[in-house]
Amino acid sequence: MRDMDEIRLQVMWNRLISVVEEQAMTLLRTAFSTSVREAGDLSAGVYNARGEMLAQAVTGTPGHVNTMAEAVMHFIAEIPSESMYPGDTYVTNDPWKGTGHLHDITMVTPSFKGDELIGFFACTAHVVDVGGRGFGADGQSVYEEGIQIPIMKFAERGEVNQDLLRILRLNVREPNQVIGDFHSLAACNDVGHKRLLEMLDEAGLDNLERLGAFILSRTHTAIMERLEALPRGTWSNDMLTDGYDEPVKLAVSISISDGGLGVDFSGTAAMSRWGINVPLIYAKAYACYALKSVIAPDIPNNAASLAVFNVSSPTNILNAERPAPVSVRHVIGHMVPDLVLGALAQALPGKVLAEGAAALWNVHISARPTADSEGRRAEVLMFNSGGMGARPTLDGLSATAFPSGVHTMPIEATEHTGPIVVWRKELRPDSGGAGKYRGGLGQIIEIAPADGHEFNFSAMFDRITAPARGRDGGQHGAPGSVTLDDGTPLRPKGWQHVPAGRRLVLQLPGGGGFGEPNERSREACESDQVKGYVTEDRS
């Protein structure tokens, strides 16, 4: 009888994952911004009444999912249970209590069954604009970076806060898109809530307590078994990133003990005066993701599996304090997995991939007609990816977003958003580091204003002066570059101008190789040349 009961709970666990996946799909299908609709820059999850994450949607990014796991606790601390009602939805974009910067909107909805609060649904999405300087690293405090929304009610008892919407409309450049995404986020949680109630009614359960306890206890047992199998000790790693106007050193030490796995960012560079700082909640999210992807990739990601990781740091660029500028926190934040995995590779030799491009090559374009032309203004956001590092038994993936996992927006969707033309988007030959297994290739992308237009763009790029390093004898990936089509060099970060008639040329970095290049098979070398991935014999 007990076995049958556990089988039934396992089936319901799978059903709960389906509920949060439908929650995420609702956001994808209704979102206004291309970053959500086309790229999947979002997260969705369900929590018990204490705010512990029980399940996350497969669709979404680690930076959103793992920060949201902590963010829900902040909502519960700010809004007492006696002030929560059926039909409520709460919102914030607080970088230190949400997901790291103002462009991410987090919404939390209490789930009631009758009069009983049984849990929460939460979701996050990146919106196209939050006012201020725009999406970029040029701000010198969070106050310059856009409107700040404290944890508050977006809706109470089903009535949307119209005052909040009026304030938003006057503070953002694309009010219809932004307010549309707010409604999409609220609808996403509402769908999750409805599907949960249907599931509980079918199962004859009053709340999530029994199922939640089963999920967390099983996960805890599984993750502790994996931890037991790891070697004990402490390992360190450091790396350089481009920074804004000078290189930035990142440092980490990892300690594995019987009680868990500790991560400490002591030795990392101080906070920057530019908007590349990272709130600890975001650095923690990617550190946990990196470790779990190697140690326990098949164990569900929830409160129990995340609890074994203890991430700490003194105040520095990976633990920036308010009011530091944090708009482009993802660039340094996306380097955290390579940093952490470099230390873990010493504990688990031969099991960790090489470094990759890591940070997305986001470009935010503010297009406008030239002085003597008629046209339209638009805010256009593109996500682009360089190459992944080579894996211990496989080549690195080309033009793939690791660690964020977001998709590249289709060119057709991007060009529809604003007056730009993408003239070229192709894999970049010779950009993957040589090795027994080759690093993934970057891309070459050329973007121009449409006829009669010009644009400013916010560069958010890295791996230009500090390329992805190979592992176990593998060579470095090719560094990136940013120029105009006439060869004029541009800066890797900050707002810059592309005049009418010119093109922006991005050469995205490749991933590092794994293993000695002379150990690569002849068949693999020939295949690389036939496909145009390399232009000379590197065997």
Coordinates of C-alpha atoms in Angstrom, one line a residue:
M1 CA 0.0 0.0 0.0
R2 CA 2.9 2.3 0.8
D3 CA 4.5 1.6 -2.5
M4 CA 1.3 2.5 -4.3
D5 CA 1.0 5.7 -2.3
E6 CA 4.6 6.7 -3.3
I7 CA 3.9 5.9 -7.0
R8 CA 0.8 8.1 -6.8
L9 CA 2.8 11.0 -5.3
Q10 CA 5.5 10.6 -8.0
V11 CA 2.8 10.9 -10.7
M12 CA 1.5 14.0 -9.0
W13 CA 5.0 15.4 -8.9
N14 CA 5.3 15.0 -12.6
R15 CA 1.9 16.6 -13.0
L16 CA 3.0 19.6 -10.9
I17 CA 5.9 20.0 -13.3
S18 CA 3.4 20.0 -16.2
V19 CA 1.5 22.7 -14.4
V20 CA 4.5 25.1 -14.1
E21 CA 5.4 24.3 -17.7
E22 CA 2.0 25.4 -18.9
Q23 CA 2.4 28.5 -16.7
A24 CA 5.7 29.3 -18.6
M25 CA 4.1 28.6 -22.0
T26 CA 1.3 31.1 -21.2
L27 CA 3.9 33.8 -20.7
L28 CA 5.7 32.8 -23.9
R29 CA 2.5 33.0 -25.9
T30 CA 1.2 36.2 -24.5
A31 CA 4.3 38.3 -24.0
F32 CA 4.8 41.5 -26.0
S33 CA 8.6 41.7 -25.8
T34 CA 10.7 39.7 -28.2
S35 CA 13.2 38.9 -25.4
V36 CA 10.4 36.9 -23.7
R37 CA 8.3 35.7 -26.7
E38 CA 11.2 34.7 -29.0
A39 CA 14.2 34.1 -26.6
G40 CA 12.5 32.6 -23.6
D41 CA 14.2 35.1 -21.1
L42 CA 11.8 34.1 -18.3
S43 CA 11.1 31.7 -15.5
A44 CA 8.1 30.2 -13.7
G45 CA 7.7 28.1 -10.6
V46 CA 5.5 26.9 -7.8
Y47 CA 6.1 27.2 -4.1
N48 CA 4.6 25.9 -0.9
A49 CA 2.9 28.1 1.7
R50 CA 6.3 28.8 3.3
G51 CA 7.8 30.0 0.1
E52 CA 10.0 26.9 -0.7
M53 CA 10.3 26.2 -4.4
L54 CA 8.8 22.8 -5.2
A55 CA 9.1 22.8 -9.0
Q56 CA 10.3 25.0 -11.9
A57 CA 9.4 25.1 -15.5
V58 CA 12.0 23.7 -17.9
T59 CA 11.5 26.8 -20.0
G60 CA 13.5 29.6 -18.5
T61 CA 17.0 30.8 -17.4
P62 CA 19.0 29.7 -14.3
G63 CA 19.5 33.4 -13.5
H64 CA 15.8 33.9 -13.2
V65 CA 14.8 30.6 -11.7
N66 CA 17.4 30.5 -8.9
T67 CA 17.1 34.1 -8.0
M68 CA 13.3 33.7 -7.9
A69 CA 13.7 30.8 -5.5
E70 CA 15.0 33.3 -3.0
A71 CA 12.9 36.3 -4.1
V72 CA 9.6 34.7 -3.1
M73 CA 10.9 34.8 0.5
H74 CA 11.3 38.6 0.2
F75 CA 7.7 38.9 -0.9
I76 CA 6.5 36.9 2.0
A77 CA 8.6 39.1 4.4
E78 CA 7.2 42.3 3.0
I79 CA 3.5 41.3 2.7
P80 CA 2.0 39.6 5.8
S81 CA -0.3 36.7 5.2
E82 CA -3.2 38.6 6.7
S83 CA -2.9 41.1 3.9
M84 CA -3.0 38.4 1.2
Y85 CA -6.3 37.7 -0.6
P86 CA -7.5 35.6 -3.5
G87 CA -7.0 37.5 -6.7
D88 CA -3.9 39.3 -5.5
T89 CA -0.7 39.6 -7.5
Y90 CA 2.5 41.2 -6.2
V91 CA 5.4 42.7 -8.2
T92 CA 8.9 44.1 -7.9
N93 CA 12.0 44.8 -10.0
D94 CA 14.2 45.5 -7.0
P95 CA 17.6 44.1 -8.1
W96 CA 18.5 43.0 -4.5
K97 CA 15.2 41.3 -3.8
G98 CA 14.3 40.2 -7.3
T99 CA 16.6 39.0 -10.0
G100 CA 19.6 41.4 -10.1
H101 CA 18.6 44.4 -12.3
L102 CA 15.6 46.7 -13.0
H103 CA 14.7 45.2 -16.4
D104 CA 13.5 42.0 -14.8
I105 CA 10.0 42.1 -13.5
T106 CA 9.1 39.4 -10.9
M107 CA 5.5 38.7 -10.1
V108 CA 4.3 36.5 -7.2
T109 CA 0.7 35.3 -6.8
P110 CA -0.7 33.7 -3.7
S111 CA -2.7 30.5 -4.4
F112 CA -5.8 30.0 -2.2
K113 CA -8.0 26.9 -2.1
G114 CA -11.1 28.2 -0.5
D115 CA -9.9 30.4 2.4
E116 CA -6.6 28.5 2.9
L117 CA -3.3 29.9 1.5
I118 CA -1.7 26.7 0.0
G119 CA 1.2 28.1 -1.9
F120 CA 2.5 30.7 -4.4
F121 CA 3.2 30.9 -8.1
A122 CA 6.0 33.2 -9.3
C123 CA 7.4 34.3 -12.7
T124 CA 9.9 36.6 -14.1
A125 CA 10.5 38.2 -17.5
H126 CA 12.9 40.8 -19.0
V127 CA 11.0 43.8 -20.4
V128 CA 12.3 46.0 -23.2
D129 CA 12.6 49.2 -21.2
V130 CA 12.4 50.6 -17.7
G131 CA 13.2 54.2 -18.5
G132 CA 16.4 55.9 -17.2
R133 CA 19.5 55.7 -19.3
G134 CA 18.2 52.6 -21.1
F135 CA 19.6 49.1 -20.9
G136 CA 23.4 49.6 -20.6
A137 CA 26.4 49.9 -18.4
D138 CA 26.8 53.7 -18.4
G139 CA 24.9 54.5 -15.2
Q140 CA 26.8 55.2 -12.1
S141 CA 24.0 54.4 -9.6
V142 CA 20.9 52.3 -9.7
Y143 CA 18.9 55.6 -9.6
E144 CA 20.0 56.4 -13.2
E145 CA 19.0 53.0 -14.5
G146 CA 15.3 53.3 -14.6
I147 CA 12.1 53.2 -12.5
Q148 CA 12.3 51.1 -9.3
I149 CA 9.2 49.2 -8.2
P150 CA 9.3 48.1 -4.5
I151 CA 7.5 44.9 -3.5
M152 CA 3.9 46.0 -3.8
K153 CA 0.5 44.8 -5.1
F154 CA 0.0 44.8 -8.9
A155 CA -3.5 43.7 -8.2
E156 CA -5.6 43.3 -5.1
R157 CA -8.7 40.9 -5.1
G158 CA -8.5 40.9 -8.9
E159 CA -8.4 44.7 -9.3
V160 CA -5.3 46.0 -11.1
N161 CA -3.4 48.9 -9.5
Q162 CA -4.1 51.6 -12.2
D163 CA -1.9 54.2 -10.4
L164 CA 1.1 51.9 -10.9
L165 CA 0.3 51.5 -14.6
R166 CA 0.0 55.3 -15.0
I167 CA 3.4 55.8 -13.4
L168 CA 4.9 53.1 -15.6
R169 CA 3.4 54.6 -18.8
L170 CA 5.1 58.0 -18.1
N171 CA 8.5 56.5 -17.2
V172 CA 9.2 54.0 -20.0
R173 CA 9.9 54.4 -23.7
E174 CA 7.7 51.5 -24.9
P175 CA 4.7 51.7 -22.5
N176 CA 2.4 49.4 -24.6
Q177 CA 5.0 46.6 -24.6
V178 CA 6.0 47.0 -21.0
I179 CA 2.4 47.2 -19.6
G180 CA 1.4 44.3 -21.9
D181 CA 4.2 42.2 -20.4
F182 CA 3.0 43.0 -16.9
H183 CA -0.4 41.6 -17.8
S184 CA 1.2 38.6 -19.4
L185 CA 3.1 37.9 -16.2
A186 CA 0.0 38.1 -14.1
A187 CA -1.9 35.8 -16.5
C188 CA 1.0 33.3 -16.4
N189 CA 0.6 32.9 -12.6
D190 CA -3.2 32.8 -12.9
V191 CA -3.0 29.9 -15.3
G192 CA -0.7 28.0 -12.9
H193 CA -3.1 28.6 -10.0
K194 CA -6.1 27.3 -11.9
R195 CA -4.3 24.2 -13.1
L196 CA -3.1 23.5 -9.5
L197 CA -6.6 23.6 -8.1
E198 CA -7.8 21.2 -10.9
M199 CA -5.0 18.8 -10.0
L200 CA -5.7 18.9 -6.3
D201 CA -9.4 18.3 -6.8
E202 CA -8.7 15.3 -9.0
A203 CA -6.3 13.9 -6.3
G204 CA -8.6 14.6 -3.4
L205 CA -6.0 16.8 -1.6
D206 CA -6.7 20.0 0.3
N207 CA -3.3 21.6 -0.1
L208 CA 0.3 21.0 -1.2
E209 CA 1.7 19.9 2.1
R210 CA 1.9 16.2 1.6
L211 CA 3.1 16.4 -2.0
G212 CA 5.6 19.1 -1.1
A213 CA 7.1 17.1 1.7
F214 CA 7.5 14.1 -0.6
I215 CA 9.2 16.3 -3.2
L216 CA 11.6 18.0 -0.8
S217 CA 12.5 14.8 1.2
R218 CA 13.2 12.7 -2.0
T219 CA 15.3 15.5 -3.4
H220 CA 17.3 16.0 -0.2
T221 CA 18.1 12.3 0.0
A222 CA 19.3 12.3 -3.7
I223 CA 21.4 15.4 -3.5
M224 CA 23.1 14.2 -0.3
E225 CA 24.0 10.9 -1.9
R226 CA 25.8 12.9 -4.7
L227 CA 27.5 15.1 -2.2
E228 CA 28.8 12.0 -0.4
A229 CA 30.5 10.7 -3.5
L230 CA 32.6 13.9 -3.9
P231 CA 36.1 14.4 -2.7
R232 CA 36.6 16.6 0.4
G233 CA 38.8 19.6 0.3
T234 CA 39.1 23.2 -0.9
W235 CA 40.0 24.4 -4.5
S236 CA 40.5 27.9 -5.9
N237 CA 40.3 29.6 -9.3
D238 CA 40.5 33.1 -10.7
M239 CA 39.9 34.7 -14.1
L240 CA 40.0 38.1 -15.8
T241 CA 37.1 39.6 -17.6
D242 CA 37.2 42.7 -19.8
G243 CA 35.3 45.0 -17.3
Y244 CA 34.2 48.4 -18.5
D245 CA 37.3 50.4 -18.9
E246 CA 39.8 48.1 -17.2
P247 CA 40.0 44.3 -16.6
V248 CA 38.1 42.9 -13.6
K249 CA 39.5 40.0 -11.6
L250 CA 37.0 37.3 -10.4
A251 CA 38.1 34.8 -7.7
V252 CA 36.5 31.9 -6.0
S253 CA 37.2 29.1 -3.6
I254 CA 35.1 26.0 -3.3
S255 CA 35.0 23.8 -0.2
I256 CA 33.3 20.4 -0.1
S257 CA 32.5 18.9 3.3
D258 CA 29.9 16.5 4.8
G259 CA 27.5 19.3 5.4
G260 CA 27.4 20.8 1.9
L261 CA 29.3 22.7 -0.7
G262 CA 30.6 26.2 0.1
V263 CA 31.4 28.9 -2.5
D264 CA 33.3 32.1 -1.4
F265 CA 34.1 35.0 -3.8
S266 CA 36.8 36.6 -1.6
G267 CA 39.6 38.0 -3.7
T268 CA 37.3 39.3 -6.4
A269 CA 37.7 42.9 -7.6
A270 CA 35.9 45.7 -5.8
M271 CA 32.6 47.2 -7.0
S272 CA 32.8 49.1 -10.3
R273 CA 31.6 52.6 -10.7
W274 CA 29.8 51.4 -13.9
G275 CA 26.7 49.3 -14.3
I276 CA 28.5 45.9 -14.5
N277 CA 28.1 45.1 -10.8
V278 CA 26.3 42.0 -9.6
P279 CA 24.0 41.6 -6.6
L280 CA 24.9 38.5 -4.7
I281 CA 21.4 36.9 -5.3
Y282 CA 22.4 36.7 -9.1
A283 CA 26.0 35.5 -8.5
K284 CA 24.6 32.9 -6.2
A285 CA 22.0 31.8 -8.8
Y286 CA 24.7 31.0 -11.4
A287 CA 27.2 29.5 -9.0
C288 CA 24.6 27.0 -7.8
Y289 CA 23.6 26.3 -11.4
A290 CA 27.2 25.6 -12.5
L291 CA 27.8 23.2 -9.6
K292 CA 24.6 21.4 -9.9
S293 CA 25.0 20.9 -13.7
V294 CA 28.1 18.8 -13.0
I295 CA 27.3 17.2 -9.6
A296 CA 23.6 16.4 -10.0
P297 CA 22.2 17.4 -13.4
D298 CA 19.4 14.9 -13.2
I299 CA 18.2 15.8 -9.7
P300 CA 15.2 18.3 -9.8
N301 CA 16.0 21.9 -9.1
N302 CA 14.0 23.0 -6.0
A303 CA 14.5 24.3 -2.5
A304 CA 16.0 21.0 -1.2
S305 CA 18.7 20.7 -4.0
L306 CA 19.6 24.3 -3.7
A307 CA 20.0 24.2 0.1
V308 CA 23.3 22.2 0.0
F309 CA 25.0 25.2 -1.7
N310 CA 26.3 28.0 0.6
V311 CA 27.4 31.0 -1.4
S312 CA 29.1 34.0 0.4
S313 CA 31.2 37.0 -0.5
P314 CA 32.5 40.2 1.0
T315 CA 31.3 43.3 -0.7
N316 CA 32.8 43.3 -4.2
I317 CA 31.7 43.3 -7.8
L318 CA 29.9 39.9 -7.2
N319 CA 28.2 41.2 -4.1
A320 CA 27.4 44.8 -4.9
E321 CA 25.6 46.8 -2.4
R322 CA 22.8 49.3 -3.1
P323 CA 22.8 51.8 -4.8
A324 CA 25.5 50.4 -7.1
P325 CA 24.7 50.4 -10.8
V326 CA 23.7 46.9 -11.9
S327 CA 21.9 47.2 -15.3
V328 CA 24.4 44.9 -17.1
R329 CA 24.9 42.5 -14.2
H330 CA 24.5 39.5 -16.6
V331 CA 27.8 40.1 -18.3
I332 CA 29.9 39.5 -15.1
G333 CA 27.2 37.2 -13.7
H334 CA 27.4 34.9 -16.7
M335 CA 31.2 34.5 -16.1
V336 CA 30.5 33.0 -12.7
P337 CA 29.9 29.4 -14.0
D338 CA 33.2 29.3 -15.8
L339 CA 34.9 30.7 -12.7
V340 CA 33.3 28.2 -10.4
L341 CA 33.7 25.3 -12.8
G342 CA 37.4 26.1 -13.1
A343 CA 37.8 25.3 -9.4
L344 CA 35.5 22.3 -9.5
A345 CA 37.7 20.9 -12.4
Q346 CA 40.5 20.5 -9.9
A347 CA 38.4 18.4 -7.7
L348 CA 36.9 16.4 -10.6
P349 CA 39.6 16.2 -13.3
G350 CA 38.4 15.3 -16.8
K351 CA 34.8 15.9 -16.0
V352 CA 34.3 19.7 -16.5
L353 CA 34.0 21.5 -19.9
A354 CA 36.3 24.3 -21.0
E355 CA 35.5 27.9 -20.7
G356 CA 33.1 29.4 -23.3
A357 CA 31.9 32.8 -24.5
A358 CA 29.7 32.8 -21.4
A359 CA 28.1 36.2 -21.4
L360 CA 25.4 36.9 -23.9
W361 CA 26.3 39.5 -26.5
N362 CA 23.2 41.5 -26.0
V363 CA 22.8 44.7 -28.0
H364 CA 20.1 47.2 -27.3
I365 CA 19.4 49.5 -30.3
S366 CA 17.6 52.8 -30.0
A367 CA 16.7 53.6 -33.7
R368 CA 15.4 56.9 -35.0
P369 CA 15.0 58.6 -38.4
T370 CA 17.8 61.0 -39.6
A371 CA 17.2 64.7 -39.5
D372 CA 16.1 64.9 -43.1
S373 CA 13.9 61.8 -43.2
E374 CA 10.6 60.5 -42.0
G375 CA 10.5 57.2 -40.2
R376 CA 9.9 55.7 -36.8
R377 CA 11.6 55.4 -33.5
A378 CA 12.0 52.0 -31.8
E379 CA 13.8 50.2 -29.1
V380 CA 15.2 46.9 -30.3
L381 CA 16.8 44.2 -28.2
M382 CA 18.9 41.3 -29.6
F383 CA 20.3 38.4 -27.7
N384 CA 23.3 36.7 -29.4
S385 CA 25.6 33.9 -28.3
G386 CA 29.2 32.9 -28.8
G387 CA 30.6 29.4 -28.6
M388 CA 30.4 27.0 -25.7
G389 CA 33.6 25.4 -24.3
A390 CA 34.5 21.9 -25.5
R391 CA 33.2 19.1 -23.3
P392 CA 35.2 16.2 -21.9
T393 CA 34.0 13.9 -24.7
L394 CA 32.3 16.2 -27.2
D395 CA 33.0 19.4 -29.2
G396 CA 31.5 22.6 -27.8
L397 CA 28.2 23.8 -29.1
S398 CA 28.4 26.7 -31.5
A399 CA 26.4 30.0 -31.1
T400 CA 24.8 28.6 -28.0
A401 CA 23.9 30.5 -24.8
F402 CA 25.6 28.8 -21.9
P403 CA 24.9 29.4 -19.1
S404 CA 21.8 31.4 -19.6
G405 CA 20.1 29.0 -22.0
V406 CA 18.1 31.7 -23.9
H407 CA 17.4 31.4 -27.6
T408 CA 18.6 33.9 -30.2
M409 CA 15.6 35.9 -31.6
P410 CA 14.8 35.1 -35.2
I411 CA 16.1 37.8 -37.6
E412 CA 12.6 38.3 -39.0
A413 CA 11.2 39.0 -35.6
T414 CA 14.0 41.4 -34.7
E415 CA 13.7 43.4 -38.0
H416 CA 9.9 43.6 -37.5
T417 CA 10.5 45.3 -34.2
G418 CA 12.3 48.3 -35.5
P419 CA 13.9 50.0 -38.6
I420 CA 17.1 47.9 -38.8
V421 CA 18.5 45.4 -41.2
V422 CA 20.6 42.4 -40.3
W423 CA 22.8 41.9 -43.3
R424 CA 24.8 39.0 -42.0
K425 CA 24.5 36.3 -39.3
E426 CA 26.8 33.3 -39.7
L427 CA 29.2 31.0 -37.8
R428 CA 32.7 32.5 -37.4
P429 CA 35.4 30.1 -38.8
D430 CA 38.5 29.4 -36.7
S431 CA 36.9 30.9 -33.6
G432 CA 36.6 27.6 -31.6
G433 CA 39.7 26.7 -29.6
A434 CA 41.7 23.7 -30.9
G435 CA 41.8 20.5 -28.8
K436 CA 41.0 16.8 -28.8
Y437 CA 37.5 18.3 -28.7
R438 CA 37.1 21.6 -30.4
G439 CA 35.5 24.7 -28.8
G440 CA 32.2 25.9 -30.2
L441 CA 32.2 28.6 -32.8
G442 CA 31.1 32.2 -32.3
Q443 CA 29.2 34.2 -34.9
I444 CA 29.7 37.2 -37.3
I445 CA 26.7 39.6 -37.3
E446 CA 26.3 42.8 -39.3
I447 CA 23.5 45.2 -38.4
A448 CA 22.6 48.5 -40.2
P449 CA 20.0 51.2 -39.8
A450 CA 17.2 50.9 -42.3
D451 CA 17.3 53.6 -45.1
G452 CA 16.7 57.0 -43.7
H453 CA 17.6 56.0 -40.1
E454 CA 20.5 55.9 -37.7
F455 CA 20.8 54.3 -34.3
N456 CA 22.5 54.4 -31.0
F457 CA 23.3 51.1 -29.4
S458 CA 24.3 49.8 -26.0
A459 CA 27.2 47.4 -26.2
M460 CA 27.2 44.7 -23.5
F461 CA 30.1 42.5 -24.7
D462 CA 33.0 40.6 -23.1
R463 CA 35.7 38.1 -24.0
I464 CA 37.5 40.7 -26.2
T465 CA 40.7 41.1 -24.2
A466 CA 40.2 37.9 -22.1
P467 CA 39.3 35.0 -24.3
A468 CA 37.7 31.7 -23.2
R469 CA 40.5 29.4 -21.8
G470 CA 40.9 25.8 -22.9
R471 CA 41.2 22.9 -20.5
D472 CA 43.5 20.0 -20.2
G473 CA 45.8 21.2 -23.0
G474 CA 43.0 22.7 -25.2
Q475 CA 43.7 26.0 -26.8
H476 CA 41.8 29.3 -26.1
G477 CA 38.9 30.3 -28.1
A478 CA 39.2 33.4 -30.4
P479 CA 38.4 36.7 -28.7
G480 CA 35.6 38.9 -30.0
S481 CA 35.6 42.3 -31.6
V482 CA 33.3 45.2 -32.2
T483 CA 33.8 47.6 -35.2
L484 CA 32.0 49.5 -37.9
D485 CA 32.1 48.0 -41.4
D486 CA 34.9 50.5 -42.3
G487 CA 37.1 49.0 -39.6
T488 CA 36.5 51.7 -36.9
P489 CA 37.0 50.0 -33.5
L490 CA 34.2 50.4 -31.0
R491 CA 34.1 49.9 -27.3
P492 CA 32.8 46.6 -25.8
K493 CA 30.5 48.3 -23.4
G494 CA 28.5 51.5 -23.3
W495 CA 26.2 53.6 -25.6
Q496 CA 27.7 54.4 -29.1
H497 CA 26.5 55.6 -32.4
V498 CA 26.0 53.9 -35.9
P499 CA 25.3 56.6 -38.5
A500 CA 23.2 56.1 -41.6
G501 CA 24.9 54.1 -44.3
R502 CA 27.2 52.3 -41.9
R503 CA 27.0 48.8 -40.4
L504 CA 27.8 47.5 -36.9
V505 CA 30.0 44.4 -37.2
L506 CA 30.1 42.0 -34.2
Q507 CA 32.6 39.1 -34.2
L508 CA 31.5 36.9 -31.3
P509 CA 34.1 34.9 -29.3
G510 CA 34.5 31.1 -29.5
G511 CA 34.8 28.5 -26.8
G512 CA 38.0 27.0 -25.5
G513 CA 39.2 23.5 -26.6
F514 CA 39.4 20.4 -24.4
G515 CA 42.5 18.1 -24.5
E516 CA 45.6 18.2 -26.6
P517 CA 45.0 19.3 -30.2
N518 CA 47.2 16.5 -31.6
E519 CA 44.8 14.0 -30.1
R520 CA 41.9 15.1 -32.3
S521 CA 40.9 12.4 -34.7
R522 CA 41.7 12.7 -38.4
E523 CA 38.0 12.3 -39.3
A524 CA 37.0 15.1 -37.0
C525 CA 39.7 17.4 -38.5
E526 CA 38.6 16.6 -42.0
S527 CA 34.9 17.2 -41.1
D528 CA 35.8 20.6 -39.6
Q529 CA 37.4 21.7 -42.9
V530 CA 34.6 20.3 -45.1
K531 CA 32.1 22.3 -43.0
G532 CA 34.2 25.4 -43.0
Y533 CA 34.6 25.5 -39.2
V534 CA 38.3 25.7 -39.6
T535 CA 40.3 27.0 -42.6
E536 CA 43.6 25.2 -42.0
D537 CA 44.7 21.8 -40.7
R538 CA 45.1 22.0 -37.0
S539 CA 45.6 18.2 -36.3

